[in-house]
Amino acid sequence: MFAGANSAVKARFRAHYEERGEEIEEAPEGYLLKRRKNYGPWLCVFGGSSFSCICILPDKILTANVGDSSALLASTHGSLRGVTATRVADLAEGVTDNGSLAADLIVEDNERVLMLTADHSPESPNEFNRMTASHPSRDGGHRPRMQMVYDNIGPDKSSCPQIFELGADGQPSVTSNGRYWKNVRQEWACLVATPPYARFHDALAFTRSLGDLHLQSYGVSHMPEVYEFNLLELCEATATACENGERTGFAIVAASDGIWDNWVFSDCMAYALGDLEGSSCSLAEGLTGEGNKRANSALMAENKRRAIANFGSQADNATSALAFIEIILADGRA
């Protein structure tokens, strides 16, 4: 799916510029170049997208993602700590441990909230090691070809502070030497950026994406990590904490960073379940088609208010999708 989607984005880029009467050429590294026919310099085609996929099956939830459009799950009751969560595959080039790994994805020490998607931040040591393996620095040493840096104001990213320092064992550790926060959770603004010698200079706020063909030639990957969550265990953990007669279940919020930049994760999930002051959402409301639309519209409206307050005219574009799952109880069991 992800390889096909990446190829489809590439084909659409080509068709778009050809429809505009521009000449298109593919570089040996696989990215696209464009120019006005018969004159002008060749320019790089830039652009891409994050992508997250959530599949709800009878006994499990499967997720796959590239980028920072995170998906979270919150329960109405109980603790989700200890529920089986497994990274079943990492399909990107350069991954050395592609086996099944147990994962603790509790968010912000809130036992009712789980992160469903993988972290593809430039601050991820796993992504540093992956890109070092797939696209090592030409200068030698245990570093990737791509620069992994804390963003600084200005177009030149070559002078930005490095995110990682290497220990005596060659393993990376995060310096936390950032320059400004990128969201209300006080996470540092960080980037992967092309090396100084690159023909074209480009940067991205995450390490995997669809369609960023130029950056993919330096180590950004279009292939996902895949996680599996035991839905039956999720239901049992929630149902056992439910009082008789109460409606119980989950909310899932999948959204772009234009949403997540404005929320502490736990607060956003509490809003989706109607537990935060001012929220008009609820599990019962979200289970109907029209109610789900109203809940999503309410979340988007509240996010817009927060985005203007937090970032003014610099607020990012925002997309969200909500899903609600009700647990049907029989004799107190799911």
GROMACS .gro file of C-alpha atoms in nm:
model
  334
    1MET     CA    1   0.000   0.000   0.000
    2PHE     CA    2   0.263   0.255   0.103
    3ALA     CA    3   0.497   0.179  -0.188
    4GLY     CA    4   0.203   0.207  -0.427
    5ALA     CA    5   0.088   0.533  -0.270
    6ASN     CA    6   0.438   0.679  -0.297
    7SER     CA    7   0.454   0.583  -0.665
    8ALA     CA    8   0.109   0.733  -0.721
    9VAL     CA    9   0.220   1.065  -0.569
   10LYS     CA   10   0.525   1.062  -0.797
   11ALA     CA   11   0.307   0.993  -1.102
   12ARG     CA   12   0.069   1.273  -1.004
   13PHE     CA   13   0.356   1.519  -0.963
   14ARG     CA   14   0.474   1.430  -1.313
   15ALA     CA   15   0.125   1.464  -1.463
   16HIS     CA   16   0.062   1.795  -1.284
   17TYR     CA   17   0.369   1.968  -1.422
   18GLU     CA   18   0.329   1.819  -1.769
   19GLU     CA   19  -0.028   1.953  -1.775
   20ARG     CA   20   0.120   2.296  -1.701
   21GLY     CA   21   0.344   2.262  -2.004
   22GLU     CA   22   0.664   2.202  -1.811
   23GLU     CA   23   0.936   1.954  -1.899
   24ILE     CA   24   0.992   1.673  -1.647
   25GLU     CA   25   1.304   1.465  -1.599
   26GLU     CA   26   1.387   1.197  -1.342
   27ALA     CA   27   1.722   1.227  -1.165
   28PRO     CA   28   1.933   0.910  -1.128
   29GLU     CA   29   1.846   0.908  -0.756
   30GLY     CA   30   1.475   0.884  -0.841
   31TYR     CA   31   1.347   1.234  -0.766
   32LEU     CA   32   1.186   1.461  -1.026
   33LEU     CA   33   1.318   1.776  -1.191
   34LYS     CA   34   1.110   2.034  -1.377
   35ARG     CA   35   1.170   2.331  -1.606
   36ARG     CA   36   0.987   2.543  -1.857
   37LYS     CA   37   1.026   2.378  -2.194
   38ASN     CA   38   1.338   2.473  -2.388
   39TYR     CA   39   1.468   2.725  -2.137
   40GLY     CA   40   1.541   2.788  -1.771
   41PRO     CA   41   1.730   2.585  -1.512
   42TRP     CA   42   1.620   2.250  -1.381
   43LEU     CA   43   1.440   2.283  -1.047
   44CYS     CA   44   1.364   2.012  -0.793
   45VAL     CA   45   1.005   1.900  -0.738
   46PHE     CA   46   0.939   1.928  -0.364
   47GLY     CA   47   0.643   1.807  -0.162
   48GLY     CA   48   0.492   1.513   0.020
   49SER     CA   49   0.262   1.406   0.300
   50SER     CA   50   0.238   1.207   0.619
   51PHE     CA   51   0.003   0.906   0.607
   52SER     CA   52  -0.159   0.700   0.883
   53CYS     CA   53  -0.381   0.393   0.839
   54ILE     CA   54  -0.589   0.238   1.122
   55CYS     CA   55  -0.772  -0.093   1.067
   56ILE     CA   56  -1.023  -0.204   1.332
   57LEU     CA   57  -1.074  -0.582   1.311
   58PRO     CA   58  -1.291  -0.809   1.530
   59ASP     CA   59  -1.006  -0.899   1.766
   60LYS     CA   60  -0.734  -0.641   1.707
   61ILE     CA   61  -0.642  -0.295   1.583
   62LEU     CA   62  -0.366  -0.265   1.322
   63THR     CA   63  -0.193   0.063   1.246
   64ALA     CA   64   0.070   0.166   0.992
   65ASN     CA   65   0.213   0.513   0.945
   66VAL     CA   66   0.479   0.742   0.807
   67GLY     CA   67   0.524   1.090   0.948
   68ASP     CA   68   0.364   1.282   1.231
   69SER     CA   69  -0.011   1.240   1.172
   70SER     CA   70  -0.050   1.055   1.500
   71ALA     CA   71  -0.345   0.843   1.611
   72LEU     CA   72  -0.442   0.796   1.976
   73LEU     CA   73  -0.697   0.580   2.158
   74ALA     CA   74  -0.861   0.668   2.490
   75SER     CA   75  -1.092   0.456   2.705
   76THR     CA   76  -1.388   0.579   2.908
   77HIS     CA   77  -1.285   0.363   3.205
   78GLY     CA   78  -1.001   0.157   3.345
   79SER     CA   79  -0.629   0.124   3.283
   80LEU     CA   80  -0.485   0.019   2.948
   81ARG     CA   81  -0.139  -0.042   3.091
   82GLY     CA   82  -0.041  -0.402   3.028
   83VAL     CA   83  -0.264  -0.445   2.724
   84THR     CA   84  -0.066  -0.627   2.454
   85ALA     CA   85   0.079  -0.379   2.205
   86THR     CA   86   0.331  -0.507   1.952
   87ARG     CA   87   0.537  -0.355   1.674
   88VAL     CA   88   0.493  -0.636   1.426
   89ALA     CA   89   0.703  -0.495   1.141
   90ASP     CA   90   0.920  -0.206   1.030
   91LEU     CA   91   0.936  -0.204   0.652
   92ALA     CA   92   1.187   0.077   0.603
   93GLU     CA   93   1.532   0.028   0.454
   94GLY     CA   94   1.810   0.024   0.712
   95VAL     CA   95   1.613  -0.131   0.999
   96THR     CA   96   1.834  -0.383   1.178
   97ASP     CA   97   1.576  -0.531   1.416
   98ASN     CA   98   1.264  -0.606   1.215
   99GLY     CA   99   1.120  -0.869   1.446
  100SER     CA  100   0.817  -0.848   1.670
  101LEU     CA  101   0.878  -0.613   1.964
  102ALA     CA  102   0.662  -0.548   2.269
  103ALA     CA  103   0.575  -0.180   2.301
  104ASP     CA  104   0.467   0.038   2.594
  105LEU     CA  105   0.267   0.314   2.428
  106ILE     CA  106   0.093   0.471   2.728
  107VAL     CA  107   0.083   0.848   2.670
  108GLU     CA  108   0.190   1.111   2.927
  109ASP     CA  109   0.158   0.849   3.205
  110ASN     CA  110  -0.219   0.856   3.150
  111GLU     CA  111  -0.326   0.492   3.174
  112ARG     CA  112  -0.644   0.556   2.973
  113VAL     CA  113  -0.459   0.684   2.663
  114LEU     CA  114  -0.254   0.485   2.409
  115MET     CA  115  -0.045   0.608   2.117
  116LEU     CA  116  -0.141   0.394   1.817
  117THR     CA  117   0.122   0.515   1.569
  118ALA     CA  118   0.501   0.518   1.552
  119ASP     CA  119   0.723   0.816   1.634
  120HIS     CA  120   0.905   0.947   1.327
  121SER     CA  121   1.051   1.257   1.486
  122PRO     CA  122   1.405   1.370   1.397
  123GLU     CA  123   1.469   1.328   1.772
  124SER     CA  124   1.417   0.950   1.746
  125PRO     CA  125   1.742   0.756   1.809
  126ASN     CA  126   1.590   0.461   1.620
  127GLU     CA  127   1.547   0.678   1.312
  128PHE     CA  128   1.902   0.811   1.350
  129ASN     CA  129   2.034   0.454   1.346
  130ARG     CA  130   1.805   0.351   1.059
  131MET     CA  131   1.921   0.635   0.834
  132THR     CA  132   2.284   0.580   0.934
  133ALA     CA  133   2.249   0.219   0.815
  134SER     CA  134   2.065   0.297   0.491
  135HIS     CA  135   2.234   0.627   0.392
  136PRO     CA  136   2.557   0.674   0.593
  137SER     CA  137   2.749   1.000   0.592
  138ARG     CA  138   3.006   1.034   0.315
  139ASP     CA  139   3.249   1.173   0.574
  140GLY     CA  140   3.258   0.849   0.769
  141GLY     CA  141   3.162   0.807   1.130
  142HIS     CA  142   2.837   0.677   1.271
  143ARG     CA  143   2.606   0.945   1.131
  144PRO     CA  144   2.347   0.957   0.854
  145ARG     CA  145   2.392   1.151   0.533
  146MET     CA  146   2.091   1.360   0.629
  147GLN     CA  147   2.147   1.629   0.891
  148MET     CA  148   1.928   1.584   1.201
  149VAL     CA  149   1.913   1.925   1.364
  150TYR     CA  150   1.719   2.158   1.590
  151ASP     CA  151   1.560   2.425   1.375
  152ASN     CA  152   1.690   2.779   1.391
  153ILE     CA  153   1.530   3.087   1.240
  154GLY     CA  154   1.666   3.137   0.889
  155PRO     CA  155   1.699   2.942   0.563
  156ASP     CA  156   2.047   2.792   0.621
  157LYS     CA  157   2.009   2.468   0.817
  158SER     CA  158   2.377   2.367   0.799
  159SER     CA  159   2.456   2.578   1.107
  160CYS     CA  160   2.168   2.448   1.318
  161PRO     CA  161   2.263   2.256   1.635
  162GLN     CA  162   2.286   1.880   1.604
  163ILE     CA  163   2.017   1.675   1.779
  164PHE     CA  164   2.245   1.383   1.864
  165GLU     CA  165   2.583   1.336   2.021
  166LEU     CA  166   2.755   1.000   2.006
  167GLY     CA  167   2.870   0.811   2.313
  168ALA     CA  168   3.186   0.604   2.342
  169ASP     CA  169   2.984   0.306   2.220
  170GLY     CA  170   2.877   0.497   1.909
  171GLN     CA  171   2.514   0.514   2.018
  172PRO     CA  172   2.325   0.844   1.982
  173SER     CA  173   2.182   1.043   2.270
  174VAL     CA  174   1.952   1.344   2.240
  175THR     CA  175   2.114   1.677   2.337
  176SER     CA  176   1.784   1.867   2.389
  177ASN     CA  177   1.968   2.175   2.264
  178GLY     CA  178   1.669   2.320   2.082
  179ARG     CA  179   1.596   2.683   2.000
  180TYR     CA  180   1.215   2.711   2.017
  181TRP     CA  181   0.910   2.498   2.097
  182LYS     CA  182   0.703   2.366   1.808
  183ASN     CA  183   0.389   2.289   2.010
  184VAL     CA  184   0.214   2.338   2.344
  185ARG     CA  185   0.372   2.016   2.476
  186GLN     CA  186   0.704   2.201   2.466
  187GLU     CA  187   0.870   1.972   2.214
  188TRP     CA  188   1.167   2.121   2.031
  189ALA     CA  189   1.131   2.222   1.666
  190CYS     CA  190   1.358   1.984   1.477
  191LEU     CA  191   1.431   1.882   1.119
  192VAL     CA  192   1.603   1.645   0.887
  193ALA     CA  193   1.787   1.851   0.627
  194THR     CA  194   1.996   1.781   0.320
  195PRO     CA  195   2.376   1.801   0.364
  196PRO     CA  196   2.559   2.121   0.262
  197TYR     CA  197   2.689   1.965  -0.061
  198ALA     CA  198   2.339   1.874  -0.188
  199ARG     CA  199   2.242   2.006  -0.531
  200PHE     CA  200   1.908   2.117  -0.388
  201HIS     CA  201   1.846   2.211  -0.027
  202ASP     CA  202   1.540   2.075   0.148
  203ALA     CA  203   1.419   2.000   0.501
  204LEU     CA  204   1.134   1.814   0.669
  205ALA     CA  205   0.996   1.794   1.024
  206PHE     CA  206   0.976   1.412   1.025
  207THR     CA  207   1.182   1.121   0.899
  208ARG     CA  208   0.925   0.930   0.690
  209SER     CA  209   0.672   1.050   0.435
  210LEU     CA  210   0.500   0.980   0.106
  211GLY     CA  211   0.614   1.172  -0.198
  212ASP     CA  212   0.921   1.356  -0.067
  213LEU     CA  213   1.123   1.199  -0.346
  214HIS     CA  214   1.429   1.421  -0.314
  215LEU     CA  215   1.460   1.363   0.061
  216GLN     CA  216   1.404   0.991   0.010
  217SER     CA  217   1.731   0.983  -0.182
  218TYR     CA  218   1.902   1.094   0.143
  219GLY     CA  219   1.728   0.855   0.385
  220VAL     CA  220   1.371   0.968   0.444
  221SER     CA  221   1.155   0.655   0.403
  222HIS     CA  222   0.809   0.606   0.255
  223MET     CA  223   0.768   0.267   0.426
  224PRO     CA  224   0.583   0.234   0.758
  225GLU     CA  225   0.608   0.080   1.098
  226VAL     CA  226   0.317  -0.154   1.173
  227TYR     CA  227   0.165  -0.197   1.520
  228GLU     CA  228  -0.092  -0.442   1.653
  229PHE     CA  229  -0.315  -0.392   1.959
  230ASN     CA  230  -0.520  -0.668   2.121
  231LEU     CA  231  -0.875  -0.532   2.099
  232LEU     CA  232  -1.019  -0.803   2.324
  233GLU     CA  233  -0.774  -0.710   2.601
  234LEU     CA  234  -0.858  -0.342   2.550
  235CYS     CA  235  -1.227  -0.421   2.591
  236GLU     CA  236  -1.174  -0.634   2.903
  237ALA     CA  237  -0.951  -0.373   3.068
  238THR     CA  238  -1.215  -0.107   3.011
  239ALA     CA  239  -1.521  -0.318   3.095
  240THR     CA  240  -1.390  -0.442   3.430
  241ALA     CA  241  -1.369  -0.082   3.556
  242CYS     CA  242  -1.721   0.007   3.443
  243GLU     CA  243  -2.013   0.042   3.684
  244ASN     CA  244  -2.334  -0.142   3.601
  245GLY     CA  245  -2.543   0.048   3.349
  246GLU     CA  246  -2.267   0.281   3.232
  247ARG     CA  247  -2.186   0.306   2.862
  248THR     CA  248  -1.825   0.228   2.800
  249GLY     CA  249  -1.585   0.217   2.508
  250PHE     CA  250  -1.313   0.407   2.326
  251ALA     CA  251  -1.249   0.714   2.118
  252ILE     CA  252  -0.983   0.715   1.847
  253VAL     CA  253  -0.849   1.044   1.713
  254ALA     CA  254  -0.625   1.046   1.405
  255ALA     CA  255  -0.500   1.392   1.313
  256SER     CA  256  -0.229   1.597   1.148
  257ASP     CA  257   0.019   1.809   1.343
  258GLY     CA  258  -0.205   2.111   1.287
  259ILE     CA  259  -0.426   1.949   1.551
  260TRP     CA  260  -0.166   1.796   1.782
  261ASP     CA  261   0.044   2.115   1.800
  262ASN     CA  262  -0.233   2.274   2.006
  263TRP     CA  263  -0.306   2.001   2.259
  264VAL     CA  264  -0.159   1.806   2.541
  265PHE     CA  265  -0.248   1.458   2.413
  266SER     CA  266  -0.451   1.362   2.721
  267ASP     CA  267  -0.657   1.682   2.698
  268CYS     CA  268  -0.747   1.619   2.335
  269MET     CA  269  -0.864   1.268   2.413
  270ALA     CA  270  -1.060   1.391   2.715
  271TYR     CA  271  -1.226   1.645   2.483
  272ALA     CA  272  -1.322   1.370   2.238
  273LEU     CA  273  -1.487   1.171   2.519
  274GLY     CA  274  -1.662   1.477   2.666
  275ASP     CA  275  -1.452   1.476   2.984
  276LEU     CA  276  -1.298   1.820   2.928
  277GLU     CA  277  -1.483   2.137   3.025
  278GLY     CA  278  -1.652   2.297   2.724
  279SER     CA  279  -1.665   1.976   2.518
  280SER     CA  280  -1.993   1.880   2.350
  281CYS     CA  281  -1.859   1.537   2.247
  282SER     CA  282  -1.952   1.204   2.405
  283LEU     CA  283  -1.928   0.832   2.339
  284ALA     CA  284  -2.304   0.802   2.288
  285GLU     CA  285  -2.313   1.099   2.051
  286GLY     CA  286  -2.015   0.980   1.849
  287LEU     CA  287  -2.164   0.637   1.777
  288THR     CA  288  -2.411   0.781   1.525
  289GLY     CA  289  -2.306   0.908   1.183
  290GLU     CA  290  -2.434   1.261   1.234
  291GLY     CA  291  -2.311   1.264   1.592
  292ASN     CA  292  -1.963   1.167   1.477
  293LYS     CA  293  -1.962   1.455   1.229
  294ARG     CA  294  -2.072   1.696   1.502
  295ALA     CA  295  -1.800   1.568   1.734
  296ASN     CA  296  -1.532   1.612   1.468
  297SER     CA  297  -1.663   1.960   1.381
  298ALA     CA  298  -1.655   2.055   1.749
  299LEU     CA  299  -1.296   1.933   1.783
  300MET     CA  300  -1.192   2.123   1.470
  301ALA     CA  301  -1.360   2.443   1.594
  302GLU     CA  302  -1.194   2.420   1.935
  303ASN     CA  303  -0.861   2.347   1.767
  304LYS     CA  304  -0.897   2.653   1.544
  305ARG     CA  305  -0.957   2.869   1.851
  306ARG     CA  306  -0.647   2.727   2.018
  307ALA     CA  307  -0.435   2.752   1.702
  308ILE     CA  308  -0.509   3.122   1.661
  309ALA     CA  309  -0.430   3.183   2.028
  310ASN     CA  310  -0.108   2.981   2.012
  311PHE     CA  311   0.032   3.059   1.667
  312GLY     CA  312  -0.175   3.339   1.511
  313SER     CA  313  -0.126   3.359   1.135
  314GLN     CA  314   0.146   3.090   1.155
  315ALA     CA  315  -0.102   2.817   1.256
  316ASP     CA  316  -0.062   2.500   1.052
  317ASN     CA  317  -0.339   2.345   0.841
  318ALA     CA  318  -0.537   2.083   1.032
  319THR     CA  319  -0.711   1.754   0.954
  320SER     CA  320  -0.876   1.511   1.194
  321ALA     CA  321  -1.087   1.195   1.195
  322LEU     CA  322  -1.272   1.048   1.494
  323ALA     CA  323  -1.399   0.697   1.559
  324PHE     CA  324  -1.599   0.575   1.859
  325ILE     CA  325  -1.627   0.211   1.970
  326GLU     CA  326  -1.885   0.099   2.225
  327ILE     CA  327  -1.825  -0.212   2.435
  328ILE     CA  328  -2.137  -0.426   2.481
  329LEU     CA  329  -2.139  -0.588   2.825
  330ALA     CA  330  -2.292  -0.923   2.920
  331ASP     CA  331  -2.278  -1.015   3.290
  332GLY     CA  332  -2.017  -0.746   3.340
  333ARG     CA  333  -1.785  -0.876   3.068
  334ALA     CA  334  -1.710  -0.742   2.723
   0.00000   0.00000   0.00000
